[in-house]
Amino acid sequence: MNSALMHGLTQLLLAVVLLSGATADDAPVDPATLTPLGGNWYVSQTQPAVYYFRDASRFVDLFSWHQKDSNNDGIANVRLQHDQNFLIIDSQGYPNHPTAIFPNAGNPNSIRVQNFKFRLPLKPQRNDQITTLPMGPIGMALNGVVFFNPFEQGGMNAVAGYSEVWLDSCCGHPQQTGVYHYHKYPVCVKSPFRDDGRQHSPIIGFAFDGFPIYGPWESSGVQAKELQGEQALDVCNGQSDSERGYHYHVNPGRFPYVL
């Protein structure tokens, strides 16, 4: 069988297994079993490689659903550790969902395994001054794949208009060094967390300033981009509420799409 096809089938089967199981946010966690690290981050007292994020009133294990390595003692695609001020993430940056076959007529690059190390502030602080995002990774989805800003080289909109680039059906593509990445809401991000539009979206990733990125839904049937007044998204797709503090929402069809 063609190796690319085999890879796609393998990833699809993994995705089905993840989505068909019990959702990770259905099981309550006793806060007494967790050690606070700072901000909304906690680590398990019995499983030191398992980290929890306080999302509103829930403590959610966001990362350990990834496939374990051969020794069953860590996460193959995404590994976590921490120091006094940062959550440290090692990621291979490899998508856990089917992709287009690269290279192809729309993209000459191949997807390659990466060796990322990212540091998320445990206690992120808002900056009242808006700064320009760099090119390259600006955040990471829960599956270890990175987010890029909405531009391609030359400052052209990568998502819409005459400069729109070729993205696969999961909204990603690789750049010259093989980094597969998303410029907009990655509809194929596979995790055990439901996002069916019936409630506030779950976290789908983090910006590198440390604030979480949620899916598009604010509440049942209402996308965050539809909000008005004080709850309206700011120019960075961020908002603040009493339960979650400051956070981002992906913004389907509206610039800047992610951040």
PDB file of N, CA and C in Angstrom, residues 99-194:
ATOM      1  N   THR A  99      -3.985  14.588   6.354  1.00  0.00           N
ATOM      2  CA  THR A  99      -3.610  15.805   5.635  1.00  0.00           C
ATOM      3  C   THR A  99      -3.644  15.516   4.141  1.00  0.00           C
ATOM      4  N   ALA A 100      -3.503  16.564   3.360  1.00  0.00           N
ATOM      5  CA  ALA A 100      -3.262  16.350   1.934  1.00  0.00           C
ATOM      6  C   ALA A 100      -1.900  15.684   1.765  1.00  0.00           C
ATOM      7  N   ILE A 101      -1.658  15.120   0.604  1.00  0.00           N
ATOM      8  CA  ILE A 101      -0.348  14.555   0.295  1.00  0.00           C
ATOM      9  C   ILE A 101       0.554  15.692  -0.171  1.00  0.00           C
ATOM     10  N   PHE A 102       1.600  15.933   0.584  1.00  0.00           N
ATOM     11  CA  PHE A 102       2.571  16.973   0.251  1.00  0.00           C
ATOM     12  C   PHE A 102       3.904  16.319  -0.079  1.00  0.00           C
ATOM     13  N   PRO A 103       4.647  16.871  -1.070  1.00  0.00           N
ATOM     14  CA  PRO A 103       4.337  18.039  -1.903  1.00  0.00           C
ATOM     15  C   PRO A 103       3.253  17.732  -2.934  1.00  0.00           C
ATOM     16  N   ASN A 104       2.657  18.808  -3.449  1.00  0.00           N
ATOM     17  CA  ASN A 104       1.661  18.684  -4.500  1.00  0.00           C
ATOM     18  C   ASN A 104       1.713  19.937  -5.368  1.00  0.00           C
ATOM     19  N   ALA A 105       0.793  20.041  -6.305  1.00  0.00           N
ATOM     20  CA  ALA A 105       0.822  21.164  -7.244  1.00  0.00           C
ATOM     21  C   ALA A 105       0.622  22.507  -6.550  1.00  0.00           C
ATOM     22  N   GLY A 106      -0.049  22.504  -5.400  1.00  0.00           N
ATOM     23  CA  GLY A 106      -0.284  23.753  -4.688  1.00  0.00           C
ATOM     24  C   GLY A 106       0.750  24.088  -3.650  1.00  0.00           C
ATOM     25  N   ASN A 107       1.638  23.123  -3.341  1.00  0.00           N
ATOM     26  CA  ASN A 107       2.636  23.345  -2.295  1.00  0.00           C
ATOM     27  C   ASN A 107       3.801  22.385  -2.524  1.00  0.00           C
ATOM     28  N   PRO A 108       5.012  22.891  -2.746  1.00  0.00           N
ATOM     29  CA  PRO A 108       6.153  22.028  -3.056  1.00  0.00           C
ATOM     30  C   PRO A 108       6.846  21.442  -1.830  1.00  0.00           C
ATOM     31  N   ASN A 109       6.328  21.709  -0.624  1.00  0.00           N
ATOM     32  CA  ASN A 109       7.016  21.324   0.604  1.00  0.00           C
ATOM     33  C   ASN A 109       6.472  20.024   1.185  1.00  0.00           C
ATOM     34  N   SER A 110       7.295  19.356   1.979  1.00  0.00           N
ATOM     35  CA  SER A 110       6.907  18.121   2.659  1.00  0.00           C
ATOM     36  C   SER A 110       6.725  18.379   4.149  1.00  0.00           C
ATOM     37  N   ILE A 111       5.834  17.604   4.789  1.00  0.00           N
ATOM     38  CA  ILE A 111       5.662  17.689   6.238  1.00  0.00           C
ATOM     39  C   ILE A 111       6.793  16.925   6.912  1.00  0.00           C
ATOM     40  N   ARG A 112       7.451  17.561   7.863  1.00  0.00           N
ATOM     41  CA  ARG A 112       8.564  16.930   8.567  1.00  0.00           C
ATOM     42  C   ARG A 112       8.355  17.003  10.078  1.00  0.00           C
ATOM     43  N   VAL A 113       8.826  15.980  10.762  1.00  0.00           N
ATOM     44  CA  VAL A 113       8.809  15.987  12.220  1.00  0.00           C
ATOM     45  C   VAL A 113       9.741  17.087  12.718  1.00  0.00           C
ATOM     46  N   GLN A 114       9.282  17.839  13.706  1.00  0.00           N
ATOM     47  CA  GLN A 114      10.044  18.961  14.243  1.00  0.00           C
ATOM     48  C   GLN A 114      10.580  18.635  15.644  1.00  0.00           C
ATOM     49  N   ASN A 115      11.349  19.541  16.164  1.00  0.00           N
ATOM     50  CA  ASN A 115      11.893  19.409  17.517  1.00  0.00           C
ATOM     51  C   ASN A 115      11.667  20.723  18.258  1.00  0.00           C
ATOM     52  N   PHE A 116      10.384  21.057  18.462  1.00  0.00           N
ATOM     53  CA  PHE A 116      10.022  22.327  19.074  1.00  0.00           C
ATOM     54  C   PHE A 116      10.192  22.273  20.591  1.00  0.00           C
ATOM     55  N   LYS A 117      10.566  23.393  21.157  1.00  0.00           N
ATOM     56  CA  LYS A 117      10.515  23.598  22.606  1.00  0.00           C
ATOM     57  C   LYS A 117       9.930  24.983  22.848  1.00  0.00           C
ATOM     58  N   PHE A 118       8.762  25.026  23.470  1.00  0.00           N
ATOM     59  CA  PHE A 118       8.073  26.277  23.727  1.00  0.00           C
ATOM     60  C   PHE A 118       7.941  26.492  25.234  1.00  0.00           C
ATOM     61  N   ARG A 119       7.914  27.754  25.634  1.00  0.00           N
ATOM     62  CA  ARG A 119       7.788  28.114  27.049  1.00  0.00           C
ATOM     63  C   ARG A 119       6.573  29.030  27.211  1.00  0.00           C
ATOM     64  N   LEU A 120       5.535  28.517  27.878  1.00  0.00           N
ATOM     65  CA  LEU A 120       4.336  29.296  28.133  1.00  0.00           C
ATOM     66  C   LEU A 120       4.399  29.884  29.537  1.00  0.00           C
ATOM     67  N   PRO A 121       4.196  31.183  29.694  1.00  0.00           N
ATOM     68  CA  PRO A 121       4.159  31.754  31.045  1.00  0.00           C
ATOM     69  C   PRO A 121       3.038  31.125  31.868  1.00  0.00           C
ATOM     70  N   LEU A 122       3.355  30.701  33.073  1.00  0.00           N
ATOM     71  CA  LEU A 122       2.328  30.152  33.954  1.00  0.00           C
ATOM     72  C   LEU A 122       1.338  31.228  34.383  1.00  0.00           C
ATOM     73  N   LYS A 123       1.819  32.465  34.483  1.00  0.00           N
ATOM     74  CA  LYS A 123       0.976  33.586  34.886  1.00  0.00           C
ATOM     75  C   LYS A 123       1.017  34.652  33.788  1.00  0.00           C
ATOM     76  N   PRO A 124       0.291  34.440  32.697  1.00  0.00           N
ATOM     77  CA  PRO A 124       0.351  35.411  31.598  1.00  0.00           C
ATOM     78  C   PRO A 124      -0.196  36.766  32.020  1.00  0.00           C
ATOM     79  N   GLN A 125       0.391  37.810  31.462  1.00  0.00           N
ATOM     80  CA  GLN A 125      -0.011  39.179  31.765  1.00  0.00           C
ATOM     81  C   GLN A 125      -0.448  39.884  30.485  1.00  0.00           C
ATOM     82  N   ARG A 126      -1.574  40.577  30.557  1.00  0.00           N
ATOM     83  CA  ARG A 126      -2.032  41.337  29.402  1.00  0.00           C
ATOM     84  C   ARG A 126      -1.143  42.548  29.186  1.00  0.00           C
ATOM     85  N   ASN A 127      -0.903  42.834  27.924  1.00  0.00           N
ATOM     86  CA  ASN A 127      -0.152  44.022  27.541  1.00  0.00           C
ATOM     87  C   ASN A 127      -1.124  44.965  26.848  1.00  0.00           C
ATOM     88  N   ASP A 128      -1.319  46.133  27.411  1.00  0.00           N
ATOM     89  CA  ASP A 128      -2.282  47.074  26.835  1.00  0.00           C
ATOM     90  C   ASP A 128      -1.833  47.606  25.482  1.00  0.00           C
ATOM     91  N   GLN A 129      -0.554  47.457  25.176  1.00  0.00           N
ATOM     92  CA  GLN A 129      -0.040  47.907  23.886  1.00  0.00           C
ATOM     93  C   GLN A 129      -0.043  46.737  22.910  1.00  0.00           C
ATOM     94  N   ILE A 130      -0.717  46.907  21.792  1.00  0.00           N
ATOM     95  CA  ILE A 130      -0.784  45.857  20.778  1.00  0.00           C
ATOM     96  C   ILE A 130       0.519  45.836  19.996  1.00  0.00           C
ATOM     97  N   THR A 131       1.115  44.661  19.866  1.00  0.00           N
ATOM     98  CA  THR A 131       2.377  44.515  19.140  1.00  0.00           C
ATOM     99  C   THR A 131       2.178  43.633  17.918  1.00  0.00           C
ATOM    100  N   THR A 132       3.058  43.787  16.950  1.00  0.00           N
ATOM    101  CA  THR A 132       2.979  43.008  15.717  1.00  0.00           C
ATOM    102  C   THR A 132       3.449  41.583  15.965  1.00  0.00           C
ATOM    103  N   LEU A 133       2.704  40.615  15.478  1.00  0.00           N
ATOM    104  CA  LEU A 133       3.103  39.221  15.621  1.00  0.00           C
ATOM    105  C   LEU A 133       4.245  38.900  14.670  1.00  0.00           C
ATOM    106  N   PRO A 134       5.168  38.045  15.087  1.00  0.00           N
ATOM    107  CA  PRO A 134       6.253  37.645  14.185  1.00  0.00           C
ATOM    108  C   PRO A 134       5.759  36.651  13.150  1.00  0.00           C
ATOM    109  N   MET A 135       6.548  36.441  12.127  1.00  0.00           N
ATOM    110  CA  MET A 135       6.299  35.333  11.219  1.00  0.00           C
ATOM    111  C   MET A 135       6.719  34.043  11.923  1.00  0.00           C
ATOM    112  N   GLY A 136       6.200  32.926  11.469  1.00  0.00           N
ATOM    113  CA  GLY A 136       6.506  31.665  12.123  1.00  0.00           C
ATOM    114  C   GLY A 136       5.531  31.377  13.248  1.00  0.00           C
ATOM    115  N   PRO A 137       5.846  30.421  14.124  1.00  0.00           N
ATOM    116  CA  PRO A 137       4.914  30.002  15.169  1.00  0.00           C
ATOM    117  C   PRO A 137       4.553  31.133  16.131  1.00  0.00           C
ATOM    118  N   ILE A 138       3.252  31.251  16.424  1.00  0.00           N
ATOM    119  CA  ILE A 138       2.762  32.231  17.398  1.00  0.00           C
ATOM    120  C   ILE A 138       1.958  31.558  18.502  1.00  0.00           C
ATOM    121  N   GLY A 139       1.715  30.270  18.365  1.00  0.00           N
ATOM    122  CA  GLY A 139       0.959  29.507  19.341  1.00  0.00           C
ATOM    123  C   GLY A 139       0.945  28.051  18.926  1.00  0.00           C
ATOM    124  N   MET A 140       0.313  27.219  19.740  1.00  0.00           N
ATOM    125  CA  MET A 140       0.305  25.783  19.468  1.00  0.00           C
ATOM    126  C   MET A 140      -1.050  25.192  19.799  1.00  0.00           C
ATOM    127  N   ALA A 141      -1.575  24.367  18.895  1.00  0.00           N
ATOM    128  CA  ALA A 141      -2.797  23.625  19.168  1.00  0.00           C
ATOM    129  C   ALA A 141      -2.497  22.471  20.121  1.00  0.00           C
ATOM    130  N   LEU A 142      -3.531  21.906  20.719  1.00  0.00           N
ATOM    131  CA  LEU A 142      -3.331  20.823  21.675  1.00  0.00           C
ATOM    132  C   LEU A 142      -2.679  19.597  21.056  1.00  0.00           C
ATOM    133  N   ASN A 143      -2.799  19.449  19.742  1.00  0.00           N
ATOM    134  CA  ASN A 143      -2.173  18.291  19.087  1.00  0.00           C
ATOM    135  C   ASN A 143      -0.705  18.517  18.762  1.00  0.00           C
ATOM    136  N   GLY A 144      -0.151  19.660  19.165  1.00  0.00           N
ATOM    137  CA  GLY A 144       1.266  19.934  18.945  1.00  0.00           C
ATOM    138  C   GLY A 144       1.586  20.676  17.675  1.00  0.00           C
ATOM    139  N   VAL A 145       0.589  20.893  16.808  1.00  0.00           N
ATOM    140  CA  VAL A 145       0.790  21.644  15.569  1.00  0.00           C
ATOM    141  C   VAL A 145       0.733  23.137  15.880  1.00  0.00           C
ATOM    142  N   VAL A 146       1.576  23.920  15.228  1.00  0.00           N
ATOM    143  CA  VAL A 146       1.669  25.341  15.551  1.00  0.00           C
ATOM    144  C   VAL A 146       0.700  26.186  14.733  1.00  0.00           C
ATOM    145  N   PHE A 147       0.333  27.318  15.315  1.00  0.00           N
ATOM    146  CA  PHE A 147      -0.398  28.367  14.617  1.00  0.00           C
ATOM    147  C   PHE A 147       0.598  29.376  14.065  1.00  0.00           C
ATOM    148  N   PHE A 148       0.334  29.866  12.851  1.00  0.00           N
ATOM    149  CA  PHE A 148       1.046  31.005  12.286  1.00  0.00           C
ATOM    150  C   PHE A 148       0.088  32.191  12.258  1.00  0.00           C
ATOM    151  N   ASN A 149       0.651  33.399  12.089  1.00  0.00           N
ATOM    152  CA  ASN A 149      -0.217  34.561  11.943  1.00  0.00           C
ATOM    153  C   ASN A 149      -0.938  34.500  10.590  1.00  0.00           C
ATOM    154  N   PRO A 150      -1.851  35.427  10.293  1.00  0.00           N
ATOM    155  CA  PRO A 150      -2.659  35.299   9.081  1.00  0.00           C
ATOM    156  C   PRO A 150      -1.963  35.705   7.791  1.00  0.00           C
ATOM    157  N   PHE A 151      -0.656  35.956   7.847  1.00  0.00           N
ATOM    158  CA  PHE A 151       0.036  36.470   6.667  1.00  0.00           C
ATOM    159  C   PHE A 151       1.030  35.464   6.092  1.00  0.00           C
ATOM    160  N   GLU A 152       1.229  35.554   4.806  1.00  0.00           N
ATOM    161  CA  GLU A 152       2.329  34.893   4.127  1.00  0.00           C
ATOM    162  C   GLU A 152       3.453  35.911   3.954  1.00  0.00           C
ATOM    163  N   GLN A 153       4.569  35.479   3.396  1.00  0.00           N
ATOM    164  CA  GLN A 153       5.678  36.399   3.157  1.00  0.00           C
ATOM    165  C   GLN A 153       5.213  37.570   2.300  1.00  0.00           C
ATOM    166  N   GLY A 154       5.710  38.751   2.637  1.00  0.00           N
ATOM    167  CA  GLY A 154       5.299  39.950   1.928  1.00  0.00           C
ATOM    168  C   GLY A 154       4.074  40.611   2.530  1.00  0.00           C
ATOM    169  N   GLY A 155       3.574  40.081   3.646  1.00  0.00           N
ATOM    170  CA  GLY A 155       2.438  40.687   4.313  1.00  0.00           C
ATOM    171  C   GLY A 155       1.109  40.451   3.639  1.00  0.00           C
ATOM    172  N   MET A 156       1.018  39.406   2.813  1.00  0.00           N
ATOM    173  CA  MET A 156      -0.224  39.112   2.104  1.00  0.00           C
ATOM    174  C   MET A 156      -1.104  38.188   2.941  1.00  0.00           C
ATOM    175  N   ASN A 157      -2.419  38.408   2.874  1.00  0.00           N
ATOM    176  CA  ASN A 157      -3.377  37.585   3.607  1.00  0.00           C
ATOM    177  C   ASN A 157      -3.308  36.146   3.099  1.00  0.00           C
ATOM    178  N   ALA A 158      -2.972  35.216   3.992  1.00  0.00           N
ATOM    179  CA  ALA A 158      -2.817  33.819   3.589  1.00  0.00           C
ATOM    180  C   ALA A 158      -4.139  33.080   3.501  1.00  0.00           C
ATOM    181  N   VAL A 159      -5.209  33.667   4.009  1.00  0.00           N
ATOM    182  CA  VAL A 159      -6.462  32.937   4.176  1.00  0.00           C
ATOM    183  C   VAL A 159      -7.530  33.348   3.176  1.00  0.00           C
ATOM    184  N   ALA A 160      -7.521  34.597   2.732  1.00  0.00           N
ATOM    185  CA  ALA A 160      -8.607  35.083   1.886  1.00  0.00           C
ATOM    186  C   ALA A 160      -8.083  36.053   0.838  1.00  0.00           C
ATOM    187  N   GLY A 161      -8.893  36.256  -0.202  1.00  0.00           N
ATOM    188  CA  GLY A 161      -8.541  37.214  -1.242  1.00  0.00           C
ATOM    189  C   GLY A 161      -7.615  36.638  -2.291  1.00  0.00           C
ATOM    190  N   TYR A 162      -7.085  37.503  -3.123  1.00  0.00           N
ATOM    191  CA  TYR A 162      -6.261  37.051  -4.245  1.00  0.00           C
ATOM    192  C   TYR A 162      -4.960  36.409  -3.797  1.00  0.00           C
ATOM    193  N   SER A 163      -4.529  36.691  -2.561  1.00  0.00           N
ATOM    194  CA  SER A 163      -3.267  36.133  -2.066  1.00  0.00           C
ATOM    195  C   SER A 163      -3.465  34.854  -1.259  1.00  0.00           C
ATOM    196  N   GLU A 164      -4.693  34.339  -1.210  1.00  0.00           N
ATOM    197  CA  GLU A 164      -4.981  33.138  -0.427  1.00  0.00           C
ATOM    198  C   GLU A 164      -4.095  31.979  -0.863  1.00  0.00           C
ATOM    199  N   VAL A 165      -3.490  31.294   0.113  1.00  0.00           N
ATOM    200  CA  VAL A 165      -2.601  30.178  -0.191  1.00  0.00           C
ATOM    201  C   VAL A 165      -3.398  28.878  -0.190  1.00  0.00           C
ATOM    202  N   TRP A 166      -2.756  27.821  -0.719  1.00  0.00           N
ATOM    203  CA  TRP A 166      -3.427  26.526  -0.786  1.00  0.00           C
ATOM    204  C   TRP A 166      -3.282  25.812   0.551  1.00  0.00           C
ATOM    205  N   LEU A 167      -4.420  25.616   1.231  1.00  0.00           N
ATOM    206  CA  LEU A 167      -4.468  24.874   2.487  1.00  0.00           C
ATOM    207  C   LEU A 167      -5.240  23.585   2.264  1.00  0.00           C
ATOM    208  N   ASP A 168      -4.886  22.531   2.999  1.00  0.00           N
ATOM    209  CA  ASP A 168      -5.630  21.287   2.826  1.00  0.00           C
ATOM    210  C   ASP A 168      -6.981  21.390   3.530  1.00  0.00           C
ATOM    211  N   SER A 169      -7.768  20.320   3.483  1.00  0.00           N
ATOM    212  CA  SER A 169      -9.125  20.367   4.025  1.00  0.00           C
ATOM    213  C   SER A 169      -9.141  20.512   5.539  1.00  0.00           C
ATOM    214  N   CYS A 170      -8.001  20.323   6.181  1.00  0.00           N
ATOM    215  CA  CYS A 170      -7.886  20.531   7.628  1.00  0.00           C
ATOM    216  C   CYS A 170      -7.300  21.898   7.954  1.00  0.00           C
ATOM    217  N   CYS A 171      -7.171  22.749   6.936  1.00  0.00           N
ATOM    218  CA  CYS A 171      -6.755  24.144   7.104  1.00  0.00           C
ATOM    219  C   CYS A 171      -5.278  24.307   7.436  1.00  0.00           C
ATOM    220  N   GLY A 172      -4.444  23.361   7.001  1.00  0.00           N
ATOM    221  CA  GLY A 172      -3.020  23.464   7.250  1.00  0.00           C
ATOM    222  C   GLY A 172      -2.195  23.208   6.016  1.00  0.00           C
ATOM    223  N   HIS A 173      -0.900  23.534   6.108  1.00  0.00           N
ATOM    224  CA  HIS A 173       0.062  23.223   5.055  1.00  0.00           C
ATOM    225  C   HIS A 173       1.467  23.365   5.626  1.00  0.00           C
ATOM    226  N   PRO A 174       2.467  22.756   4.982  1.00  0.00           N
ATOM    227  CA  PRO A 174       3.845  22.908   5.448  1.00  0.00           C
ATOM    228  C   PRO A 174       4.547  24.068   4.753  1.00  0.00           C
ATOM    229  N   GLN A 175       5.492  24.709   5.478  1.00  0.00           N
ATOM    230  CA  GLN A 175       6.323  25.717   4.839  1.00  0.00           C
ATOM    231  C   GLN A 175       7.649  25.087   4.414  1.00  0.00           C
ATOM    232  N   GLN A 176       8.642  25.929   4.075  1.00  0.00           N
ATOM    233  CA  GLN A 176       9.855  25.441   3.413  1.00  0.00           C
ATOM    234  C   GLN A 176      10.644  24.436   4.245  1.00  0.00           C
ATOM    235  N   THR A 177      10.642  24.562   5.572  1.00  0.00           N
ATOM    236  CA  THR A 177      11.398  23.623   6.407  1.00  0.00           C
ATOM    237  C   THR A 177      10.534  22.471   6.914  1.00  0.00           C
ATOM    238  N   GLY A 178       9.345  22.328   6.344  1.00  0.00           N
ATOM    239  CA  GLY A 178       8.497  21.192   6.677  1.00  0.00           C
ATOM    240  C   GLY A 178       7.600  21.374   7.871  1.00  0.00           C
ATOM    241  N   VAL A 179       7.489  22.615   8.390  1.00  0.00           N
ATOM    242  CA  VAL A 179       6.626  22.860   9.551  1.00  0.00           C
ATOM    243  C   VAL A 179       5.172  22.933   9.090  1.00  0.00           C
ATOM    244  N   TYR A 180       4.391  21.923   9.423  1.00  0.00           N
ATOM    245  CA  TYR A 180       2.953  21.956   9.150  1.00  0.00           C
ATOM    246  C   TYR A 180       2.319  22.912  10.157  1.00  0.00           C
ATOM    247  N   HIS A 181       1.438  23.786   9.667  1.00  0.00           N
ATOM    248  CA  HIS A 181       0.897  24.819  10.541  1.00  0.00           C
ATOM    249  C   HIS A 181      -0.477  25.259  10.069  1.00  0.00           C
ATOM    250  N   TYR A 182      -1.183  25.942  10.975  1.00  0.00           N
ATOM    251  CA  TYR A 182      -2.509  26.480  10.691  1.00  0.00           C
ATOM    252  C   TYR A 182      -2.450  28.005  10.634  1.00  0.00           C
ATOM    253  N   HIS A 183      -3.171  28.580   9.658  1.00  0.00           N
ATOM    254  CA  HIS A 183      -3.361  30.029   9.605  1.00  0.00           C
ATOM    255  C   HIS A 183      -4.750  30.422  10.097  1.00  0.00           C
ATOM    256  N   LYS A 184      -5.646  29.465  10.224  1.00  0.00           N
ATOM    257  CA  LYS A 184      -7.020  29.750  10.633  1.00  0.00           C
ATOM    258  C   LYS A 184      -7.548  28.584  11.463  1.00  0.00           C
ATOM    259  N   TYR A 185      -8.825  28.646  11.834  1.00  0.00           N
ATOM    260  CA  TYR A 185      -9.437  27.627  12.688  1.00  0.00           C
ATOM    261  C   TYR A 185      -9.198  26.238  12.111  1.00  0.00           C
ATOM    262  N   PRO A 186      -8.450  25.397  12.822  1.00  0.00           N
ATOM    263  CA  PRO A 186      -8.145  24.060  12.299  1.00  0.00           C
ATOM    264  C   PRO A 186      -9.299  23.102  12.563  1.00  0.00           C
ATOM    265  N   VAL A 187     -10.143  22.924  11.570  1.00  0.00           N
ATOM    266  CA  VAL A 187     -11.375  22.159  11.766  1.00  0.00           C
ATOM    267  C   VAL A 187     -11.120  20.692  12.068  1.00  0.00           C
ATOM    268  N   CYS A 188      -9.915  20.196  11.815  1.00  0.00           N
ATOM    269  CA  CYS A 188      -9.620  18.781  12.042  1.00  0.00           C
ATOM    270  C   CYS A 188      -8.851  18.514  13.324  1.00  0.00           C
ATOM    271  N   VAL A 189      -8.606  19.511  14.142  1.00  0.00           N
ATOM    272  CA  VAL A 189      -7.891  19.235  15.388  1.00  0.00           C
ATOM    273  C   VAL A 189      -8.652  18.161  16.151  1.00  0.00           C
ATOM    274  N   LYS A 190      -7.991  17.055  16.437  1.00  0.00           N
ATOM    275  CA  LYS A 190      -8.642  15.930  17.091  1.00  0.00           C
ATOM    276  C   LYS A 190      -8.228  15.882  18.557  1.00  0.00           C
ATOM    277  N   SER A 191      -9.194  15.991  19.420  1.00  0.00           N
ATOM    278  CA  SER A 191      -8.964  15.838  20.849  1.00  0.00           C
ATOM    279  C   SER A 191     -10.243  15.265  21.437  1.00  0.00           C
ATOM    280  N   PRO A 192     -10.220  14.839  22.685  1.00  0.00           N
ATOM    281  CA  PRO A 192     -11.435  14.265  23.280  1.00  0.00           C
ATOM    282  C   PRO A 192     -12.449  15.304  23.744  1.00  0.00           C
ATOM    283  N   PHE A 193     -12.245  16.572  23.409  1.00  0.00           N
ATOM    284  CA  PHE A 193     -13.100  17.623  23.940  1.00  0.00           C
ATOM    285  C   PHE A 193     -14.163  18.018  22.916  1.00  0.00           C
ATOM    286  N   ARG A 194     -15.422  17.918  23.301  1.00  0.00           N
ATOM    287  CA  ARG A 194     -16.527  18.225  22.390  1.00  0.00           C
ATOM    288  C   ARG A 194     -16.562  19.715  22.056  1.00  0.00           C
TER     289      ARG A 194
END
